[in-house]
Each structure stands twice: as structure tokens, then as C-alpha cells.
Amino acid sequence: MCAPGEHHLGKLAGWSDTLAWGMAGVLAAYAGIAAAVASKRPKGAPGKKSAVLGAWLSLATAMSAQPVSHMFVTGHWTAEPRPPVWLVVTVSCVPPLVLGHLLHLAATPVRVTPVAAPAAPVTAAEEPTDPVAVPPAPAWALAVPASAHLLPIVPPAPKVIEYDDERCYAIRPLYEAGLRPGTKAMRTALLAAGFADCSDGIIRGKLRDEIERNEPHLALLPPAPVSIGA
């Protein structure tokens, strides 16, 4: 709402109708840039007080331009036959003063807190050459003397399974292939070991049951493929 008053004063100072709108643009930019600089710079930094002062000056200038323009519009003051000298000089000096202050804010450096440099690593030549006494190792009550000869760790022997029916010993090696043998393969193993031919019921119901009862993991093996025509 202050822009029309600022435009009116620009025309009274001698600018054309189009160029006089620059007065409103200059004051709006002044207020925005000064407020941004004042809020971004930390307390005590260079240019902090100047930016705060510029923000207040931009508001004061905008508020002053509005009532002065209204005084001429409402007839309390007159610009006839020509505008007052003080008005022409004051309004004409506003843009360069604003630009100068903004350049001053832009050129003012921001104080940077120095960061401590990391300590240089100690090289081998700079390391102390004095011998450092190493404390002796604590004497634990149950510590083994260094001169003691320790026996090697021997894993425990696997559990030996004793089958009730000795025919199981002829069938058990068939499981070592990683497959659960079929009835025909187990009968062939029995015949090769010298045992008489056994029925399918004895092989499946007694011998296989005894082996897989003593070793349950063998019952989980996949069945061996059946060869057709063998």
C-alpha cells in the first residue's frame, strides 16, 4: 500500500511515470535484503548492527513517503507551480543511498570461528627412544606355566551302536550314500553278506526299523531312486 505514495513522490522529484515505480522497488528490496542480512548474521558479527539499522530505516522511509504523498494529494501541501526543493533533493538521494548501504552490507565479511587444526601425527623419528618398562603379567592362581607341555585335544570317539540283529550291520553301509535304500537293495546286501533271503516284511518292518530307531536322522534321508527293469 505504500507503493503508490512512493511512486507519486518519484514523479514529483522529476522521474517519468514508468521510472518512478523504481522508487517503490528500491525501498521494497532495501527492506527485504536488510532484514535477511540482519537475521542471518550471528550476534556480534560485523555488519549485524548496520543491517538492523537498515531494516528500520527502510520501514521508516516507506512510512514517511506515504503521509508526505498524501499531504500533496489532499491539498495540505502544494507542488504548484513546482515541487519544493527539499522534496526533490530528498527523494532524488534515496536510491543511491540505499544502493550504497546494500553494497556495504555485501562487502562486510562474516566472522568465521577458527577451527583448531588437527594434531600432526608423530613419526617414527619423533617417537621417544627411552625404554618403557612393561609390567609383568599377573600371576593367576590357576595359570599354566609357560614350560608346561599340554596334551593335544582329542575329539571324543563316536558312539558305537550295537544292533540286536546282526543283519543290520550288512544293511547300515547303504545309508552312507546319503539316500534311504530300498527293499531290493537291502536284500542284495544281505545275500552278499551270506545271510539267507529275507522277506520284504522282515527287511522293512524289523531291520530298517531297528536301524532308523537307533539313528533317527537316517529316517529323514530322501529315498533312493528305483531302477526299472533291474
XYZ file of N, CA and C in Angstrom, residues 11-225:
645
model
N 7.543 10.781 -9.084
C 7.127 11.665 -10.184
C 7.338 13.133 -9.823
N 7.034 13.494 -8.542
C 7.243 14.890 -8.126
C 8.721 15.263 -8.165
N 9.613 14.245 -7.933
C 11.055 14.544 -7.945
C 11.598 14.670 -9.355
N 10.808 14.301 -10.393
C 11.269 14.508 -11.757
C 11.372 13.268 -12.603
N 11.108 12.070 -12.063
C 11.179 10.857 -12.886
C 9.901 10.705 -13.694
N 10.035 9.945 -14.772
C 8.862 9.669 -15.596
C 7.916 8.721 -14.854
N 6.716 8.558 -15.430
C 5.721 7.720 -14.765
C 6.214 6.280 -14.611
N 6.868 5.752 -15.643
C 7.363 4.356 -15.569
C 8.548 4.236 -14.636
N 9.506 5.151 -14.758
C 10.715 5.059 -13.936
C 10.429 5.331 -12.472
N 9.356 6.068 -12.175
C 9.052 6.388 -10.780
C 8.664 5.151 -9.982
N 8.196 4.088 -10.663
C 7.903 2.848 -9.936
C 9.173 2.219 -9.363
N 10.332 2.618 -9.903
C 11.580 2.109 -9.328
C 11.772 2.528 -7.884
N 11.194 3.679 -7.486
C 11.296 4.114 -6.098
C 10.656 3.074 -5.167
N 9.470 2.574 -5.540
C 8.820 1.549 -4.723
C 9.630 0.254 -4.711
N 10.202 -0.099 -5.879
C 11.012 -1.320 -5.931
C 12.276 -1.211 -5.108
N 12.916 -0.048 -5.129
C 14.148 0.152 -4.358
C 13.884 0.007 -2.868
N 12.832 0.643 -2.366
C 12.551 0.578 -0.933
C 12.120 -0.828 -0.502
N 11.367 -1.546 -1.362
C 10.972 -2.921 -1.024
C 12.187 -3.840 -0.963
N 13.109 -3.687 -1.940
C 14.328 -4.501 -1.918
C 15.199 -4.157 -0.721
N 15.257 -2.891 -0.378
C 16.050 -2.460 0.779
C 15.544 -3.130 2.051
N 14.224 -3.115 2.229
C 13.663 -3.711 3.442
C 13.922 -5.215 3.483
N 13.732 -5.899 2.354
C 13.901 -7.354 2.338
C 15.337 -7.780 2.533
N 16.281 -7.140 1.833
C 17.683 -7.540 1.928
C 18.249 -7.213 3.301
N 17.941 -6.029 3.820
C 18.459 -5.665 5.138
C 17.914 -6.596 6.219
N 16.642 -6.950 6.142
C 16.075 -7.860 7.143
C 16.689 -9.248 7.035
N 16.949 -9.720 5.795
C 17.555 -11.041 5.623
C 18.973 -11.081 6.170
N 19.757 -10.032 5.895
C 21.128 -9.984 6.410
C 21.132 -9.907 7.929
N 20.225 -9.128 8.498
C 20.173 -8.983 9.953
C 19.809 -10.293 10.634
N 18.967 -11.092 10.008
C 18.552 -12.355 10.628
C 19.573 -13.463 10.433
N 20.381 -13.397 9.375
C 21.332 -14.465 9.096
C 22.636 -14.309 9.855
N 23.039 -13.089 10.132
C 24.341 -12.895 10.775
C 24.218 -13.092 12.281
N 25.178 -13.792 12.884
C 25.105 -14.024 14.329
C 25.325 -12.740 15.116
N 24.936 -12.809 16.374
C 25.078 -11.650 17.230
C 26.547 -11.296 17.417
N 26.874 -10.020 17.245
C 28.256 -9.567 17.384
C 29.064 -9.659 16.113
N 28.507 -10.243 15.018
C 29.248 -10.355 13.766
C 29.327 -8.994 13.088
N 30.375 -8.752 12.276
C 30.473 -7.478 11.562
C 29.282 -7.281 10.628
N 28.713 -6.073 10.621
C 27.576 -5.757 9.768
C 26.234 -6.103 10.363
N 26.217 -6.727 11.552
C 24.937 -7.085 12.168
C 24.151 -5.830 12.546
N 24.793 -4.884 13.238
C 24.095 -3.670 13.668
C 23.696 -2.814 12.465
N 24.569 -2.757 11.438
C 24.256 -1.961 10.261
C 23.051 -2.533 9.517
N 22.941 -3.881 9.468
C 21.795 -4.491 8.799
C 20.503 -4.226 9.559
N 20.577 -4.276 10.896
C 19.381 -3.987 11.697
C 18.956 -2.536 11.501
N 19.961 -1.636 11.491
C 19.645 -0.229 11.263
C 19.026 -0.021 9.880
N 19.551 -0.705 8.869
C 18.998 -0.576 7.523
C 17.564 -1.079 7.435
N 17.248 -2.164 8.161
C 15.881 -2.675 8.145
C 14.918 -1.652 8.739
N 15.323 -1.016 9.837
C 14.452 0.008 10.443
C 14.345 1.239 9.552
N 15.467 1.640 8.901
C 15.431 2.802 8.016
C 14.515 2.571 6.820
N 14.506 1.335 6.295
C 13.635 1.065 5.153
C 12.166 1.188 5.548
N 11.820 0.698 6.730
C 10.437 0.856 7.188
C 10.094 2.323 7.444
N 11.037 3.059 8.052
C 10.780 4.468 8.338
C 10.629 5.268 7.047
N 11.426 4.940 6.029
C 11.333 5.659 4.754
C 9.994 5.395 4.072
N 9.571 4.103 4.090
C 8.278 3.774 3.481
C 7.136 4.460 4.213
N 7.201 4.483 5.546
C 6.135 5.138 6.316
C 6.158 6.652 6.128
N 7.335 7.229 5.890
C 7.419 8.683 5.682
C 6.916 9.075 4.298
N 7.185 8.227 3.300
C 6.770 8.566 1.934
C 5.254 8.585 1.813
N 4.570 7.717 2.548
C 3.124 7.638 2.409
C 2.415 8.909 2.910
N 2.668 9.346 4.131
C 1.970 10.569 4.569
C 2.391 11.814 3.798
N 3.683 11.905 3.374
C 4.106 13.076 2.599
C 3.353 13.124 1.282
N 3.212 11.960 0.612
C 2.452 11.922 -0.637
C 0.995 12.301 -0.402
N 0.429 11.791 0.713
C -0.980 12.122 0.996
C -1.176 13.617 1.304
N -0.160 14.254 1.866
C -0.273 15.692 2.136
C -0.405 16.481 0.835
N 0.336 16.023 -0.217
C 0.214 16.711 -1.507
C -1.102 16.337 -2.194
N -1.535 15.094 -2.092
C -2.758 14.668 -2.765
C -3.987 15.349 -2.169
N -4.002 15.467 -0.844
C -5.182 16.052 -0.174
C -5.173 17.574 -0.173
N -4.115 18.228 -0.658
C -4.087 19.672 -0.775
C -3.506 20.403 0.407
N -3.059 19.722 1.453
C -2.416 20.401 2.571
C -1.113 21.054 2.128
N -0.398 20.372 1.251
C 0.784 20.955 0.629
C 0.520 21.018 -0.871
N 1.246 21.876 -1.540
C 1.043 22.029 -2.982
C 2.369 21.963 -3.718
N 2.340 21.368 -4.899
C 3.522 21.296 -5.751
C 3.409 22.261 -6.921
N 2.547 23.266 -6.792
C 2.353 24.249 -7.848
C 3.011 25.574 -7.444
N 3.689 26.243 -8.329
C 3.902 25.870 -9.742
C 4.978 24.813 -9.917
N 5.733 24.483 -8.792
C 6.790 23.459 -8.878
C 6.908 22.798 -7.492
N 7.413 21.543 -7.443
C 7.585 20.868 -6.146
C 8.628 21.574 -5.297
N 8.535 21.474 -3.983
C 9.532 22.100 -3.111
C 10.926 21.520 -3.341
N 11.919 22.369 -3.093
C 13.313 21.943 -3.311
C 13.674 20.806 -2.361
N 13.253 20.903 -1.112
C 13.618 19.868 -0.146
C 13.063 18.496 -0.549
N 11.857 18.489 -1.183
C 11.272 17.219 -1.622
C 12.074 16.630 -2.779
N 12.440 17.461 -3.737
C 13.178 16.975 -4.899
C 14.532 16.414 -4.468
N 15.242 17.149 -3.600
C 16.580 16.703 -3.169
C 16.490 15.409 -2.357
N 15.541 15.360 -1.429
C 15.434 14.181 -0.561
C 15.095 12.925 -1.347
N 14.066 13.012 -2.193
C 13.647 11.830 -2.958
C 14.731 11.411 -3.943
N 15.443 12.359 -4.535
C 16.481 12.021 -5.512
C 17.665 11.312 -4.860
N 17.894 11.575 -3.568
C 19.045 10.955 -2.889
C 18.748 9.556 -2.344
N 17.484 9.161 -2.334
C 17.147 7.861 -1.722
C 17.784 6.690 -2.471
N 17.636 6.539 -3.802
C 18.195 5.345 -4.473
C 19.705 5.173 -4.298
N 20.531 6.210 -4.499
C 21.969 5.974 -4.312
C 22.338 5.648 -2.873
N 21.639 6.268 -1.906
C 21.938 5.945 -0.516
C 21.589 4.487 -0.199
N 20.443 4.038 -0.713
C 20.046 2.644 -0.489
C 21.049 1.694 -1.138
N 21.427 1.961 -2.370
C 22.374 1.093 -3.063
C 23.721 1.071 -2.342
N 24.171 2.229 -1.857
C 25.441 2.262 -1.140
C 25.409 1.432 0.130
N 24.302 1.508 0.859
C 24.218 0.723 2.089
C 24.166 -0.776 1.795
N 23.455 -1.161 0.745
C 23.404 -2.582 0.397
C 24.774 -3.103 -0.034
N 25.522 -2.304 -0.781
C 26.878 -2.716 -1.152
C 27.774 -2.834 0.079
N 27.566 -1.942 1.057
C 28.332 -2.023 2.293
C 28.039 -3.334 3.039
N 26.757 -3.715 3.084
C 26.398 -4.986 3.756
C 26.987 -6.183 3.023
N 26.987 -6.120 1.689
C 27.523 -7.247 0.926
C 29.027 -7.368 1.067
N 29.709 -6.237 1.253
C 31.170 -6.274 1.354
C 31.659 -6.568 2.758
N 30.790 -6.478 3.758
C 31.219 -6.730 5.139
C 31.412 -8.217 5.346
N 32.622 -8.667 5.719
C 32.848 -10.113 5.872
C 32.133 -10.650 7.102
N 31.827 -11.921 7.040
C 31.213 -12.617 8.170
C 32.321 -13.253 8.991
N 32.262 -13.025 10.280
C 33.291 -13.570 11.161
C 33.161 -15.086 11.217
N 34.251 -15.771 10.913
C 34.278 -17.230 10.919
C 35.047 -17.705 12.141
N 34.452 -18.592 12.898
C 35.119 -19.135 14.086
C 36.239 -20.047 13.645
N 37.481 -19.754 14.075
C 38.596 -20.604 13.636
C 38.461 -22.015 14.179
N 38.809 -22.963 13.329
C 38.761 -24.378 13.713
C 40.176 -24.836 14.001
N 40.346 -25.466 15.150
C 41.669 -25.933 15.545
C 42.165 -26.978 14.562
N 43.407 -26.814 14.125
C 43.986 -27.768 13.190
C 44.264 -29.081 13.905
N 44.060 -30.208 13.219
C 44.339 -31.494 13.866
C 45.816 -31.650 14.168
N 46.098 -32.320 15.258
C 47.483 -32.527 15.664
C 48.193 -33.390 14.635
N 49.429 -32.997 14.321
C 50.215 -33.752 13.347
C 50.580 -35.109 13.932
N 50.491 -36.176 13.122
C 50.856 -37.500 13.645
C 52.334 -37.568 13.998
N 52.626 -38.313 15.020
C 54.004 -38.480 15.478
C 54.698 -39.492 14.597
N 55.773 -39.092 13.944
C 56.510 -40.004 13.079
C 57.441 -40.876 13.909
N 58.031 -41.835 13.216
C 58.919 -42.763 13.923
C 60.137 -42.047 14.476
N 60.585 -40.981 13.734
C 61.780 -40.271 14.216
C 61.481 -39.459 15.465
N 60.208 -39.041 15.647
C 59.862 -38.223 16.792
C 59.423 -39.038 17.999
N 59.263 -40.343 17.839
C 58.829 -41.162 18.956
C 59.935 -41.239 20.003
N 59.567 -41.296 21.280
C 60.583 -41.376 22.330
C 61.361 -42.684 22.222
N 62.674 -42.564 22.430
C 63.550 -43.730 22.334
C 63.830 -44.361 23.687
N 63.386 -43.716 24.775
C 63.657 -44.290 26.091
C 62.869 -45.579 26.265
N 63.498 -46.601 26.805
C 62.755 -47.860 27.004
C 61.651 -47.673 28.040
N 60.532 -48.289 27.758
C 59.386 -48.224 28.656
C 59.286 -49.547 29.386
N 59.216 -49.449 30.676
C 59.130 -50.667 31.483
C 57.757 -51.296 31.328
N 57.730 -52.569 30.967
C 56.485 -53.300 30.810
C 56.201 -54.057 32.100
N 55.047 -53.822 32.709
C 54.762 -54.538 33.965
C 54.622 -56.020 33.709
N 55.048 -56.829 34.660
C 54.928 -58.286 34.479
C 53.474 -58.717 34.451
N 53.254 -59.814 33.769
C 51.899 -60.353 33.687
C 51.461 -60.831 35.070
N 50.165 -60.661 35.396
C 49.702 -61.102 36.721
C 49.798 -62.613 36.864
N 50.193 -63.009 38.040
C 50.332 -64.435 38.340
C 48.988 -64.958 38.825
N 48.227 -65.559 37.916
C 46.933 -66.086 38.303
C 47.111 -67.389 39.076
N 46.179 -67.633 39.932
C 46.281 -68.826 40.778
C 46.213 -70.098 39.948
N 45.412 -70.103 38.879
C 45.239 -71.307 38.078
C 45.954 -71.202 36.730
N 46.909 -70.256 36.603
C 47.619 -70.095 35.343
C 48.535 -71.283 35.091
N 48.648 -71.672 33.813
C 49.513 -72.789 33.444
C 50.904 -72.249 33.139
N 51.941 -72.794 33.706
C 53.293 -72.306 33.410
C 53.605 -72.429 31.924
N 54.444 -71.474 31.437
C 54.806 -71.490 30.023
C 55.593 -72.735 29.648
N 56.304 -73.323 30.621
C 57.122 -74.501 30.328
C 56.329 -75.796 30.323
N 55.041 -75.725 30.662
C 54.254 -76.950 30.740
C 53.927 -77.451 29.339
N 53.919 -78.744 29.159
C 53.579 -79.374 27.887
C 52.127 -79.822 27.944
N 51.306 -79.219 27.096
C 49.892 -79.535 27.093
C 49.617 -80.659 26.108
N 48.724 -81.529 26.474
C 48.334 -82.621 25.600
C 47.387 -82.106 24.517
N 47.479 -82.661 23.324
C 46.562 -82.227 22.263
C 45.114 -82.607 22.593
N 44.217 -81.781 22.086
C 42.793 -82.027 22.312
C 42.332 -83.090 21.321
N 41.848 -84.185 21.868
C 41.392 -85.301 21.039
C 39.870 -85.320 21.088
N 39.211 -85.262 19.937
C 37.748 -85.306 19.955
C 37.255 -86.649 20.470
N 36.109 -86.654 21.114
C 35.600 -87.925 21.654
C 35.241 -88.885 20.525
N 35.432 -90.155 20.809
C 35.136 -91.183 19.820
C 33.637 -91.248 19.563
N 33.240 -91.465 18.322
C 31.808 -91.551 18.030
C 31.159 -92.720 18.763
N 29.895 -92.559 19.042
C 29.151 -93.577 19.767
C 28.965 -94.812 18.880
N 29.323 -95.945 19.423
C 29.187 -97.207 18.705
C 27.808 -97.780 19.010
N 27.041 -98.016 17.949
C 25.682 -98.538 18.109
C 25.725 -100.058 17.912
N 25.211 -100.745 18.872
C 25.131 -102.210 18.801
C 23.702 -102.611 18.457
N 23.544 -103.269 17.297
C 22.238 -103.713 16.856
C 21.924 -105.075 17.466
N 20.637 -105.283 17.720
C 20.199 -106.579 18.243
C 20.290 -107.660 17.181
N 20.006 -107.299 15.951
C 20.060 -108.250 14.838
C 21.297 -107.933 14.020
N 22.182 -108.917 13.909
C 23.452 -108.677 13.217
C 23.259 -108.420 11.729
N 22.096 -108.742 11.174
C 21.850 -108.455 9.769
C 21.815 -106.950 9.502
N 21.569 -106.151 10.567
C 21.558 -104.691 10.384
C 22.917 -104.159 9.958
N 24.012 -104.853 10.379
C 25.350 -104.381 10.012
C 25.592 -104.497 8.516
N 24.913 -105.432 7.839
C 25.074 -105.562 6.398
C 24.264 -104.514 5.639
N 23.215 -103.991 6.267
C 22.366 -103.003 5.589
C 22.826 -101.569 5.890
N 23.386 -101.317 7.067
C 23.743 -99.962 7.501
C 24.650 -99.229 6.523
N 25.662 -99.857 5.890
C 26.516 -99.106 4.957
C 25.765 -98.506 3.768
N 24.569 -99.048 3.427
C 23.826 -98.478 2.295
C 23.381 -97.043 2.562
N 23.203 -96.685 3.843
C 22.771 -95.333 4.190
C 23.879 -94.299 4.005
N 25.124 -94.773 3.938
C 26.252 -93.826 3.874
C 26.298 -93.083 2.539
N 25.543 -93.524 1.569
C 25.489 -92.812 0.280
C 24.609 -91.574 0.350
N 23.946 -91.341 1.500
C 23.105 -90.169 1.654
C 21.683 -90.381 1.176
N 21.279 -91.624 0.892
C 19.939 -91.931 0.440
C 19.381 -93.078 1.274
N 18.092 -93.117 1.392
C 17.426 -94.193 2.140
C 17.232 -95.380 1.190
N 17.945 -96.513 1.424
C 17.908 -97.618 0.457
C 16.542 -98.287 0.408
N 16.249 -98.883 -0.748
C 15.003 -99.609 -0.911
C 15.128 -101.058 -0.462
N 14.013 -101.740 -0.508
C 13.972 -103.133 -0.033
C 14.851 -104.030 -0.897
N 14.815 -103.822 -2.220
C 15.598 -104.676 -3.106
C 17.090 -104.515 -2.863
N 17.554 -103.285 -2.658
C 18.980 -103.053 -2.405
C 19.400 -103.679 -1.089
N 18.536 -103.611 -0.083
C 18.888 -104.215 1.208
C 18.919 -105.743 1.109
N 18.028 -106.365 0.307
C 18.060 -107.823 0.140
C 19.342 -108.236 -0.557
N 19.757 -107.450 -1.556
C 21.007 -107.767 -2.251
C 22.196 -107.704 -1.302
N 22.215 -106.702 -0.390
C 23.312 -106.596 0.573
C 23.305 -107.785 1.538
N 22.128 -108.245 1.928
C 22.054 -109.398 2.827
C 22.574 -110.655 2.156
N 22.211 -110.876 0.918
C 22.689 -112.053 0.194
C 24.196 -111.999 0.009
N 24.728 -110.781 -0.272
C 26.174 -110.663 -0.447
C 26.920 -110.921 0.851
N 26.287 -110.646 1.990
C 26.942 -110.879 3.285
C 26.774 -112.311 3.766
N 26.062 -113.172 3.002
C 25.929 -114.572 3.367
C 24.684 -114.894 4.148
N 23.794 -113.936 4.297
C 22.555 -114.206 5.009
C 21.527 -114.780 4.040
N 20.625 -115.609 4.583
C 19.572 -116.186 3.754
C 18.614 -115.088 3.314
N 17.917 -115.357 2.237
C 16.971 -114.389 1.706
C 15.895 -114.096 2.735
N 15.626 -112.801 2.905
C 14.621 -112.382 3.895
C 13.424 -111.817 3.161
N 12.313 -111.908 3.782
C 11.101 -111.374 3.195
C 11.093 -109.845 3.292
N 10.217 -109.230 2.463
C 10.122 -107.774 2.482
C 9.650 -107.275 3.840
N 8.771 -108.027 4.484
C 8.260 -107.599 5.786
C 9.348 -107.540 6.837
N 10.258 -108.529 6.839
C 11.349 -108.512 7.832
C 12.303 -107.354 7.541
N 12.590 -107.149 6.259
C 13.542 -106.083 5.921
C 12.971 -104.715 6.290
N 11.719 -104.448 5.877
C 11.136 -103.139 6.141
C 10.660 -102.987 7.581
N 10.080 -104.038 8.143
C 9.460 -103.908 9.456
C 10.392 -104.144 10.617
N 11.471 -104.879 10.427
C 12.360 -105.176 11.552
C 13.733 -104.536 11.389
N 14.423 -104.902 10.283
C 15.800 -104.432 10.139
C 15.862 -102.904 9.934
N 15.061 -102.400 8.976
C 15.060 -100.941 8.758
C 14.576 -100.199 10.000
N 13.545 -100.749 10.676
C 13.023 -100.080 11.872
C 14.065 -100.016 12.967
N 14.883 -101.056 13.127
C 15.907 -101.049 14.178
C 17.015 -100.035 13.868
N 17.409 -99.967 12.591
C 18.475 -99.020 12.226
C 18.010 -97.576 12.430
N 16.826 -97.254 11.930
C 16.365 -95.865 11.988
C 15.868 -95.490 13.372
N 15.573 -96.462 14.232
C 15.216 -96.156 15.616
C 16.462 -95.761 16.408
N 17.575 -96.394 16.143
C 18.826 -96.042 16.819
C 19.459 -94.774 16.241
N 19.218 -94.536 14.970
C 19.764 -93.338 14.317
C 18.621 -92.623 13.598
N 17.872 -91.765 14.309
C 16.668 -91.145 13.706
C 16.970 -90.269 12.493
N 18.183 -89.724 12.402
C 18.470 -88.857 11.264
C 18.484 -89.621 9.944
N 18.688 -90.956 9.992
C 18.691 -91.729 8.764
C 17.290 -91.847 8.168
N 16.266 -91.740 9.021
C 14.892 -91.832 8.515
C 14.505 -90.595 7.718
N 15.275 -89.514 7.850
C 14.949 -88.269 7.143
C 15.620 -88.176 5.775
N 16.442 -89.171 5.413
C 17.109 -89.133 4.126
C 16.120 -89.352 3.002
N 16.359 -88.749 1.834
C 15.453 -88.972 0.696
C 15.602 -90.403 0.193
N 14.548 -90.979 -0.331
C 14.632 -92.375 -0.806
C 15.484 -92.482 -2.056
N 16.162 -93.615 -2.180
C 16.982 -93.869 -3.369
C 16.087 -94.139 -4.563
N 16.482 -93.679 -5.750
C 15.653 -93.936 -6.942
C 15.584 -95.429 -7.248
